[in-house]
Coordinates of C-alpha atoms in Angstrom, one line a residue:
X5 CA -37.0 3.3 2.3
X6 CA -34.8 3.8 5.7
X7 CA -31.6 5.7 4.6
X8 CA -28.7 3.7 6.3
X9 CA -25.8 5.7 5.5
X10 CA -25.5 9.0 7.8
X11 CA -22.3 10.0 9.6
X12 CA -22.1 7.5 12.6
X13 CA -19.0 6.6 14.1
X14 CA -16.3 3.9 13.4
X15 CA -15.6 1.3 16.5
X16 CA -12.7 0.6 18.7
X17 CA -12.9 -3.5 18.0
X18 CA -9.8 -4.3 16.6
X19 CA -7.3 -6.1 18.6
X20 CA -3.5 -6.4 18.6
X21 CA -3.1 -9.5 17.0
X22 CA -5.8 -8.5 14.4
X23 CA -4.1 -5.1 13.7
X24 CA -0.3 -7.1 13.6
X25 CA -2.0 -9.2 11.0
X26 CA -3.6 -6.5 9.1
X27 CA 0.3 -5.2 8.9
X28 CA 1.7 -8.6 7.9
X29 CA -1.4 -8.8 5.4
X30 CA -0.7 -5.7 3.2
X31 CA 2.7 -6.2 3.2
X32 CA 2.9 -10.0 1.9
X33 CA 1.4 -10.2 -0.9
X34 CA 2.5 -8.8 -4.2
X35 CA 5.5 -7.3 -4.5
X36 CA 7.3 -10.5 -2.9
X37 CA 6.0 -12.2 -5.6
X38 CA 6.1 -10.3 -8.6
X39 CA 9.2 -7.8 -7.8
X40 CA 12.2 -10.2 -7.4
X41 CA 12.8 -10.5 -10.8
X42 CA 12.7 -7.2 -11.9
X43 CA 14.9 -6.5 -9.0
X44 CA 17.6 -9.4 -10.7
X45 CA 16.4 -7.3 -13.9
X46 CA 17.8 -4.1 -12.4
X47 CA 21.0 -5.4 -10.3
X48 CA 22.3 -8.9 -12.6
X49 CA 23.5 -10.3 -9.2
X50 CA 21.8 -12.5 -6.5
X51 CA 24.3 -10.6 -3.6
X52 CA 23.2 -7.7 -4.3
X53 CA 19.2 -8.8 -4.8
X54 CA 19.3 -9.9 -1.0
X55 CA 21.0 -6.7 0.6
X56 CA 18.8 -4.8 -1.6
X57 CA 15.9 -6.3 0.0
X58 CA 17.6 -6.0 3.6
X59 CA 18.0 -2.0 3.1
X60 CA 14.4 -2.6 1.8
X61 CA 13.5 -3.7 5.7
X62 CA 15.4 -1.8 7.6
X63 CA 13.8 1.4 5.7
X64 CA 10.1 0.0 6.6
X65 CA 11.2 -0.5 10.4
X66 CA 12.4 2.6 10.7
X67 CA 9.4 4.0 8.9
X68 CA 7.3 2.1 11.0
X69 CA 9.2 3.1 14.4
X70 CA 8.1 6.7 13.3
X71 CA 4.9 5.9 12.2
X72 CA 4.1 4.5 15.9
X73 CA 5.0 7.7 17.3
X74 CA 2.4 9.4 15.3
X75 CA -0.3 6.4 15.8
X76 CA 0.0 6.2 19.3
X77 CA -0.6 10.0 19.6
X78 CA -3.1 10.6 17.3
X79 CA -5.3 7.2 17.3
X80 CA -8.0 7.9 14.8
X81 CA -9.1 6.8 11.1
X82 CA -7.0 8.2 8.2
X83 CA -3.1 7.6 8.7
X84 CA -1.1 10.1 7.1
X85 CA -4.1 12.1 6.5
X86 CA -4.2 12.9 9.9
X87 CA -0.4 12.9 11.0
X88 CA 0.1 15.3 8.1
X89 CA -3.1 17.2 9.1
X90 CA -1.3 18.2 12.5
X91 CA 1.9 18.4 11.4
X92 CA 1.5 20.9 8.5
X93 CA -1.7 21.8 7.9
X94 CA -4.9 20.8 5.8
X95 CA -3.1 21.5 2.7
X96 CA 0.2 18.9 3.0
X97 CA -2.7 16.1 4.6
X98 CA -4.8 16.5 1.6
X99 CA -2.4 16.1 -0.8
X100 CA -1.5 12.7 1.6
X101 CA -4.8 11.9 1.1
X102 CA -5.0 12.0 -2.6
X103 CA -1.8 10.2 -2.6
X104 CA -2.8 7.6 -0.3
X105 CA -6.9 7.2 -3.0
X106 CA -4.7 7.3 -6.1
X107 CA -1.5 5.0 -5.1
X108 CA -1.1 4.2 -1.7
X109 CA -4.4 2.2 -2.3
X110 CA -6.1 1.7 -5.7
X111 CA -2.8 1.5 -7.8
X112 CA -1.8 -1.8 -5.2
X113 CA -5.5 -3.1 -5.0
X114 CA -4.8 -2.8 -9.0
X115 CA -1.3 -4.7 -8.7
X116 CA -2.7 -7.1 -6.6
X117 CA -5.8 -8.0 -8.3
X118 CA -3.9 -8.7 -11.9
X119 CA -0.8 -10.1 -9.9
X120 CA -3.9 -12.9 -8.3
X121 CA -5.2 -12.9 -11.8
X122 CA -2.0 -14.4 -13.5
X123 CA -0.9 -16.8 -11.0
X124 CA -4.3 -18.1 -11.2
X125 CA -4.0 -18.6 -14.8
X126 CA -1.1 -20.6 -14.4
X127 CA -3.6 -23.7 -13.2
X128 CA -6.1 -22.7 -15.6
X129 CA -5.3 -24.4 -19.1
X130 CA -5.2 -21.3 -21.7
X131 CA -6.3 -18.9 -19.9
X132 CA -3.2 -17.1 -20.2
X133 CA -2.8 -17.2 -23.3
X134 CA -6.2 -16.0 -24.2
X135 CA -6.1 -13.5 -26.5
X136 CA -6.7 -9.5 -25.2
X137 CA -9.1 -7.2 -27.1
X138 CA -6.9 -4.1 -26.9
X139 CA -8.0 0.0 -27.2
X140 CA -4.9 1.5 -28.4
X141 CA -4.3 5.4 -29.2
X142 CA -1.9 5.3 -31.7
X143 CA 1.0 3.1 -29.9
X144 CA -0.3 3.5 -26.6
X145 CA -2.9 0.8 -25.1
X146 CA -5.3 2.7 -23.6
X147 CA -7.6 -0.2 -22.8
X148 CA -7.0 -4.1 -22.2
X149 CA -9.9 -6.7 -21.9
X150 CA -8.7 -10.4 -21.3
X151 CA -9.6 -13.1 -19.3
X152 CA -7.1 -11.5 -16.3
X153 CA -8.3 -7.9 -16.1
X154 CA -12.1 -9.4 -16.3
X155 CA -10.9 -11.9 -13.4
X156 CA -8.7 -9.1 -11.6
X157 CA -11.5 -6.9 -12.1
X158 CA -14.2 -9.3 -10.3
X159 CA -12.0 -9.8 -7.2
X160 CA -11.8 -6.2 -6.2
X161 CA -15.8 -5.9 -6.5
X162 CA -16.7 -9.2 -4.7
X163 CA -14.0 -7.7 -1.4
X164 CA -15.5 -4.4 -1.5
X165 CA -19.1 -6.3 -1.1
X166 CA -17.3 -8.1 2.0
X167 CA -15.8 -5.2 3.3
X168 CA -18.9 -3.3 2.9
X169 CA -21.3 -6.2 4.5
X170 CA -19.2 -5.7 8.1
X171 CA -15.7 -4.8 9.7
X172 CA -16.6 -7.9 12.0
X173 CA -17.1 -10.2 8.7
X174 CA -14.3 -8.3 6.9
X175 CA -11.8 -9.0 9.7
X176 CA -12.4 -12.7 9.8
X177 CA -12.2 -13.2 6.3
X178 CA -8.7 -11.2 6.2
X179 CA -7.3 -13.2 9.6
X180 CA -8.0 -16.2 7.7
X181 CA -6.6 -15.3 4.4
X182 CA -3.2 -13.9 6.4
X183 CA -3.0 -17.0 8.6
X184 CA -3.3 -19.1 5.5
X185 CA -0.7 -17.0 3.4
X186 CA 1.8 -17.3 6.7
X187 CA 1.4 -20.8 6.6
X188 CA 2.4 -21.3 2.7
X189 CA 5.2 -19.3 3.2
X190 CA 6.7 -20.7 6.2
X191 CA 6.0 -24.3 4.1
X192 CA 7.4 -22.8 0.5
X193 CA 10.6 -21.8 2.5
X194 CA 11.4 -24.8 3.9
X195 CA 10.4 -26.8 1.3
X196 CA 12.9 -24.9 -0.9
X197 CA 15.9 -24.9 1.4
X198 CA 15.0 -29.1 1.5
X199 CA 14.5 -30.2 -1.8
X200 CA 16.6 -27.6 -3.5
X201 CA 19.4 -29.8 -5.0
X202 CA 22.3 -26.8 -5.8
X203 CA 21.6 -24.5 -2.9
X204 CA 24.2 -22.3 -3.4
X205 CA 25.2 -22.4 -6.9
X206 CA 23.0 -19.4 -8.2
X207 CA 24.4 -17.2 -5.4
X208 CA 27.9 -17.7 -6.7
X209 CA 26.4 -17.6 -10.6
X210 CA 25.3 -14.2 -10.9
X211 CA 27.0 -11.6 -13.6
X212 CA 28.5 -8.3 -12.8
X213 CA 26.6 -6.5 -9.8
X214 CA 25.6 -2.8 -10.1
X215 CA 27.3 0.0 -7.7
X216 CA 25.5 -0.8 -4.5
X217 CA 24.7 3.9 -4.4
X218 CA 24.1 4.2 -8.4
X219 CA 20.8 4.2 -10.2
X220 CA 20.3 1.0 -10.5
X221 CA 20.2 0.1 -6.6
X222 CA 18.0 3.0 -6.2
X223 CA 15.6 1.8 -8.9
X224 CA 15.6 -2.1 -7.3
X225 CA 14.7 -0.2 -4.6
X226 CA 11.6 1.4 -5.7
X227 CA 10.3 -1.9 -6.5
X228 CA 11.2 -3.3 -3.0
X229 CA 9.8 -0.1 -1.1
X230 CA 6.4 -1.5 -3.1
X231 CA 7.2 -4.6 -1.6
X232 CA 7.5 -3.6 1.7
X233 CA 4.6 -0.7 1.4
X234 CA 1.8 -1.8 4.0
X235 CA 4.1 -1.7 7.2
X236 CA 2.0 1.7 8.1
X237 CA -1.6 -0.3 7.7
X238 CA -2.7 -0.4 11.4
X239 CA -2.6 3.6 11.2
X240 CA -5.7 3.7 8.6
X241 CA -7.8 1.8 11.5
X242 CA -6.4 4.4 14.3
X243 CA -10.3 4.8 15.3
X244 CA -10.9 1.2 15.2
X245 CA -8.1 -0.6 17.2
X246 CA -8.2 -1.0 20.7
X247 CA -5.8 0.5 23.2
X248 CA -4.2 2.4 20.2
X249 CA -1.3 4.0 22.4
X250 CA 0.2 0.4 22.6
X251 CA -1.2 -1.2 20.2
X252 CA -0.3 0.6 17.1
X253 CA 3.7 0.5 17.9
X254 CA 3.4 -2.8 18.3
X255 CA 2.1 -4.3 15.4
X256 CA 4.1 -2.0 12.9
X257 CA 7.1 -2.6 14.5
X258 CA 6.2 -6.8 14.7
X259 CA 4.7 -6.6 11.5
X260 CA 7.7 -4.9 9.9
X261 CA 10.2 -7.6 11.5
X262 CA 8.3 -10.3 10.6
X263 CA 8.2 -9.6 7.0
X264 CA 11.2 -9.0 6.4
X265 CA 13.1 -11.9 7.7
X266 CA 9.8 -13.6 5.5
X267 CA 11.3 -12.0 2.3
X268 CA 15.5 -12.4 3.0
X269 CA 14.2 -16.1 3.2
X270 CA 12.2 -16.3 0.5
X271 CA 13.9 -14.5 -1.7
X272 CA 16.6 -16.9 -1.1
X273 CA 14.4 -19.4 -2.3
X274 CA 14.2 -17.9 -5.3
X275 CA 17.6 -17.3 -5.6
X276 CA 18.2 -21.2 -5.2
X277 CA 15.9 -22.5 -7.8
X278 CA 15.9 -19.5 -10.3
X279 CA 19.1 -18.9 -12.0
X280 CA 19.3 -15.0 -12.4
X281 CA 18.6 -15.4 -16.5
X282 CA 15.7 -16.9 -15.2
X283 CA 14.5 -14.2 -12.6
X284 CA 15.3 -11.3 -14.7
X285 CA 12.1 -9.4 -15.4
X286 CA 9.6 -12.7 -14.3
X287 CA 6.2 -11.2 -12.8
X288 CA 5.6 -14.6 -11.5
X289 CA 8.4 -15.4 -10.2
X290 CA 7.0 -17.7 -7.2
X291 CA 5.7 -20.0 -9.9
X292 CA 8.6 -20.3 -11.7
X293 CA 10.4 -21.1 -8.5
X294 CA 7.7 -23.6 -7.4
X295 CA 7.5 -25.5 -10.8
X296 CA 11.9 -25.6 -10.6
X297 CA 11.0 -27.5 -7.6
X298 CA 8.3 -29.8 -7.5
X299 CA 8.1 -30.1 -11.4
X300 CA 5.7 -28.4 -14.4
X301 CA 2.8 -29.4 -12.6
X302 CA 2.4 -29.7 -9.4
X303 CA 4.2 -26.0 -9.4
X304 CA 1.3 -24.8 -11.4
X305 CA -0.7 -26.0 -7.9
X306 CA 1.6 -24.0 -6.2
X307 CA 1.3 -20.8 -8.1
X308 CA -2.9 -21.3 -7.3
X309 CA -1.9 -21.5 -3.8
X310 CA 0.3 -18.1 -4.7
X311 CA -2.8 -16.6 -6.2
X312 CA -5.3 -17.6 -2.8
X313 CA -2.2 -15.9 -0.4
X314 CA -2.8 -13.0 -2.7
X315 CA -6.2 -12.2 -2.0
X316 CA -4.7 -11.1 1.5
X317 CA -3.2 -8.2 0.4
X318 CA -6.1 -7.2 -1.7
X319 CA -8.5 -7.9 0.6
X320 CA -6.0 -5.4 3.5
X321 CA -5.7 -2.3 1.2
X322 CA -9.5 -2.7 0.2
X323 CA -10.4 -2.6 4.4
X324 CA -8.1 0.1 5.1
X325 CA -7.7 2.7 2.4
X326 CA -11.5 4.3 2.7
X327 CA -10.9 5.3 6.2
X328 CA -8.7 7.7 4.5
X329 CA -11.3 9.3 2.3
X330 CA -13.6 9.0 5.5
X331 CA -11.3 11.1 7.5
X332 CA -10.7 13.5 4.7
X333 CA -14.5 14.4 3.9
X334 CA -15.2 14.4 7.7
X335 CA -12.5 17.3 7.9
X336 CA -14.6 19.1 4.7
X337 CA -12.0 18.3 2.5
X338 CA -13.4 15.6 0.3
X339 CA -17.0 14.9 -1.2
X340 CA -19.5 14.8 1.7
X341 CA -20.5 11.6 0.5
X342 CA -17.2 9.8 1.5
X343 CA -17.4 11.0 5.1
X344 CA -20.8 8.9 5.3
X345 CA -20.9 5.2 7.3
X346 CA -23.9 2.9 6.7
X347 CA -25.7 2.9 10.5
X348 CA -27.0 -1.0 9.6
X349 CA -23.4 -2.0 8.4
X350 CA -21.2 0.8 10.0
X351 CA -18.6 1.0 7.5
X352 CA -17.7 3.6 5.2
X353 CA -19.9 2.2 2.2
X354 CA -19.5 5.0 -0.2
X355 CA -15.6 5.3 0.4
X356 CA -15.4 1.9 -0.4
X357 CA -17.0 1.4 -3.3
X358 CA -15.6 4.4 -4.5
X359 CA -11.9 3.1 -3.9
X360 CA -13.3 -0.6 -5.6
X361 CA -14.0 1.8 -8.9
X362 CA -10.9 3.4 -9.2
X363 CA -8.7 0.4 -8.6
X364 CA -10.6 -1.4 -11.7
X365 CA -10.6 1.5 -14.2
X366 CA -6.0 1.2 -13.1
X367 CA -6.7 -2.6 -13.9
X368 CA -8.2 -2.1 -17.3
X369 CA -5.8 0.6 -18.3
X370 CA -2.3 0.2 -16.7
X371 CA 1.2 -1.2 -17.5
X372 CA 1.9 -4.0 -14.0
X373 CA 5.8 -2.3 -14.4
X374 CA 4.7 1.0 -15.1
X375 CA 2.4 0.6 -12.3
X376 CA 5.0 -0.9 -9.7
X377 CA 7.4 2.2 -10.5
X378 CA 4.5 4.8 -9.9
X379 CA 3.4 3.2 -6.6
X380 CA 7.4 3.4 -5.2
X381 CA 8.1 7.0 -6.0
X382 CA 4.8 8.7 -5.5
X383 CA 4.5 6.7 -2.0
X384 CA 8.1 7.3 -0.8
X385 CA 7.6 11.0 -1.4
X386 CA 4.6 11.0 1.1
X387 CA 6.2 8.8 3.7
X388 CA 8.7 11.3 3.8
X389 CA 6.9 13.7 4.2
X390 CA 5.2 12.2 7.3
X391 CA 8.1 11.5 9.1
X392 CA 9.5 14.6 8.5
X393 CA 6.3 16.0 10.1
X394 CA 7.0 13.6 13.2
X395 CA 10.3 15.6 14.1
X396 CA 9.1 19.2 13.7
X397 CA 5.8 18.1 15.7
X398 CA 9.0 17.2 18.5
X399 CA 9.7 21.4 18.1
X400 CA 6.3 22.7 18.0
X401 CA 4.2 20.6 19.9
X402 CA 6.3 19.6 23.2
X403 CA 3.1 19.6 25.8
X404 CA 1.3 16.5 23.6
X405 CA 1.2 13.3 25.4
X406 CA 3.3 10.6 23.3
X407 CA 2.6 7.2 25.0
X408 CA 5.6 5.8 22.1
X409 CA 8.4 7.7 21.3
X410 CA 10.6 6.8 18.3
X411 CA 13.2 3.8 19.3
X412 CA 16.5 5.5 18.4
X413 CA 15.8 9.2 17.5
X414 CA 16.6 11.3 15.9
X415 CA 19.3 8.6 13.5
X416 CA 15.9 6.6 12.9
X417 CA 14.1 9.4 11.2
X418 CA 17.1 10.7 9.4
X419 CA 17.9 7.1 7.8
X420 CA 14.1 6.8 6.5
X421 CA 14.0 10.7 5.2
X422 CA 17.4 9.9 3.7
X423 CA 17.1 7.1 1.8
X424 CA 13.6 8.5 0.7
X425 CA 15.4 11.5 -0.6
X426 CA 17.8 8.8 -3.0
X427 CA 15.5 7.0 -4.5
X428 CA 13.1 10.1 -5.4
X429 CA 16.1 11.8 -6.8
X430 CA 17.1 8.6 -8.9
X431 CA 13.3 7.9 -10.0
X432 CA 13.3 11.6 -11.7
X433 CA 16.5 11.1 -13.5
X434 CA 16.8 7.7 -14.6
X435 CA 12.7 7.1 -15.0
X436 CA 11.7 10.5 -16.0
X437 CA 8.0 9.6 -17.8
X438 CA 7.0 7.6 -14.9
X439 CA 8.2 9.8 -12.3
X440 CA 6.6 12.8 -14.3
X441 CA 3.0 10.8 -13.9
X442 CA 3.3 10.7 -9.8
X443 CA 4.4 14.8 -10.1
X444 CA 1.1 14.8 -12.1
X445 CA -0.8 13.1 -9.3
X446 CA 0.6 15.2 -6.5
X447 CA -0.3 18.4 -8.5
X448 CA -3.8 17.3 -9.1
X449 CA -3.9 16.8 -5.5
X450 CA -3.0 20.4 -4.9
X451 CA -5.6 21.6 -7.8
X452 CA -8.1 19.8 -5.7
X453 CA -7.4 21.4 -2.4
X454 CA -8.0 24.5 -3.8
X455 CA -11.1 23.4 -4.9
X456 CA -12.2 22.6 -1.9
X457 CA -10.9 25.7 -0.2
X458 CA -13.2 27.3 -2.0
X459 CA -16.1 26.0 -2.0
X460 CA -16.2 25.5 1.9
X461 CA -15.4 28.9 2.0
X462 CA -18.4 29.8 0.1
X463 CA -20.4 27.7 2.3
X464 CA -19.5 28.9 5.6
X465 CA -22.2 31.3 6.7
X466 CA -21.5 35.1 6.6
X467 CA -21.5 36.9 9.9
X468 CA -24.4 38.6 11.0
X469 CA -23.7 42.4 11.3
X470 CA -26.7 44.3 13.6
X471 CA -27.0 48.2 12.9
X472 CA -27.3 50.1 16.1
X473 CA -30.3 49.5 18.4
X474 CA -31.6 45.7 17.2
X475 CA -30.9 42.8 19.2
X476 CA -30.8 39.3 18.3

């Protein structure tokens, strides 16, 4: 049988709008509708819950200003991989890249796959509460079968069959789901700022707020830097998007804007149909608000709708993360396997289903809250990283061309490193366990470089040394 899977190369046949969509796509998805109320949980005040999710915006604008920098002068597959790569080395852009398999991809596609799974069962009579057959170790679940991992589960295989079939098929399918999820939003909003009755009386109900620069705004905002995570998607597809030196800016910057003046609104919506007892710790918060406005059941309608819009986001971080692993084992620094494309489907088959695997083993054995606090901190300390890379590549590599420079440097790079910086430092201290489980991760990652230090330098051939007299 004809071996399809050798090491051709990715296509440029992406376009702007396609790439601005991709952005919008794996932004949108599940934090705005399953953080909001742990972000009331965390701050007790709607004020506060809004300007938390503003500084939440402008951090991903200014991440993605830098980010487009970096995009527009290196253009291929594997995002911070390769800005990290150039910046400081295979070592730092490895680590990136285990990030980026572990949580910048499978722990979302995870997230997002049991976040679809339980606003679905909001229209499906018992599902949720089906009972879960449970693995425990001692007090800690180490397992959980229920009708929402199996149906969380399912999703992520059947998009990594679609992403696998074709980028061409893959695209289409994701343009559609985005366009659709823009739609709902745009309706949900202004369906909530009409038929709310009290529109501002839970903004003036709230409880005491938290010190806006005290733990607890820096924990809301781990949850809302989830939320916002995606606004660096059209990097992954650096090798695949046409004229890359425009149009990677572009779409993060447009994707960036767009979603957030998507979330100030609709968190407002939630704001106005939620009272902040109500919000406090909800995973589907969306339903809630759509049932507080349309009634018990055509809400539970709305939170199917919910779950459809999610598929987006799942469907985005399934198509972009395995052009990291791709770029990784093309560099030697990952399985051979991974660096593979299939020559009938040309797409990075093996990464992919790899990726799928992964993300359903974090279904089946992780905590959604435990997961959302892991995702924040491990992902802000790699972003940071990046950017920080993008100002000493401005020292030490001043002859590159740069067809986008950063839109207010050097105060744009400063504000993202900085408030990175706060909410690492306030993850460790006030989340310790968590935090300690992304320190575990990023050590793995540097256990695993070593490894494969080694073994390629056991593989490289040994030079040929000629006593005197023979030729070659």
């Amino acid at each position: 049988m004809k071996n399809h899977f050798n090491h051709s190369q990715l296509k440029r046949e992406v376009g702007l709008s396609s790439a601005t969509l991709l952005v919008i796509a794996n932004m949108v998805g599940t934090g705005i509708f399953t953080t909001s109320g742990f972000v009331m949980k965390e701050l007790g005040d709607p004020l506060p819950v809004l300007l938390c999710w503003l500084v939440g915006g402008i951090f991903a604008l200014s991440g993605a200003l830098c980010y487009g920098e970096l995009g527009a002068m290196f253009p291929r597959a594997g995002g911070e991989y390769v800005f990290l790569r150039e910046s400081f080395g295979k070592s730092v852009a490895f680590l990136s890249g285990w990030i980026s398999l572990i949580v910048g991809f499978s722990a979302p596609i995870a997230a997002a796959a049991i976040a679809f799974a339980t606003y679905t069962s909001c229209v499906i009579p018992g599902m949720g509460k089906s009972s879960a057959f449970i693995v425990s170790m001692g007090d800690f679940p180490i397992l959980t079968l229920s009708p929402v991992t199996v149906l969380a589960s399912l999703m992520i295989l059947i998009f990594s069959f679609i992403h696998y079939h074709s980028l061409a098929l893959g695209t289409r399918v994701q343009n559609g789901l985005t366009l659709f999820k823009i739609g709902f939003l745009v309706f949900f909003i202004a369906a909530g700022f009409c038929v709310s009755r009290e529109p501002v009386q839970h903004f003036v109900a709230g409880g005491a707020g938290k010190s806006l620069f005290g733990e607890s705004f820096a924990i809301a905002l781990i949850f809302v830097s989830f939320a916002y995570s995606g606004w660096n998607a059209a990097t992954y597809l650096g090798g695949e998007i046409e004229k890359p030196g425009r149009n990677i800016p572009v779409a993060l910057c447009a994707g960036a804007v767009a979603v957030t003046g998507l979330y100030l609104l609709l968190n407002m919506v939630f704001i106005q149909t939620l009272s902040p007892e109500k919000m406090t710790g909800a995973i589907d918060v969306g339903a809630q608000s759509a049932m507080s406005l349309f009634g018990d059941t055509v809400g539970r309608y709305f939170g199917g709708v919910i779950a459809i819009g999610l598929l987006s986001v799942l469907s985005a971080m399934i198509m972009t993360g395995p052009r990291v692993y791709y770029a990784m084992s093309r560099d030697g620094m990952f399985f051979k396997l991974f660096g593979k494309t299939s020559s009938l489907r040309r797409t990075p088959a093996y990464s992919i289903f790899f990726q799928g695997t992964v993300s359903v083993l974090m279904v089946l054995t992780a905590s959604f809250e435990n997961l959302l606090l892991y995702i924040g901190f491990t992902l802000s300390f790699s972003a940071m990283l990046t950017v920080i890379g993008m100002v000493k590549l401005r020292f030490t590599r001043t002859m590159i061309e740069r067809p986008c420079k950063t839109f207010g440097y050097p105060v744009t790079p400063v504000l993202f490193i900085a408030g990175n910086l706060w909410i690492i430092f306030f993850s460790i201290t006030s989340r310790p366990v968590t935090s300690f489980y992304g320190l575990v991760t990023i050590a793995t990652g540097l256990l695993l470089y070593a490894y494969f230090s080694y073994k390629r330098k056991m593989e490289a051939p040994l030079p040929c040394i000629l006593k005197k007299g023979e030729t070659m």
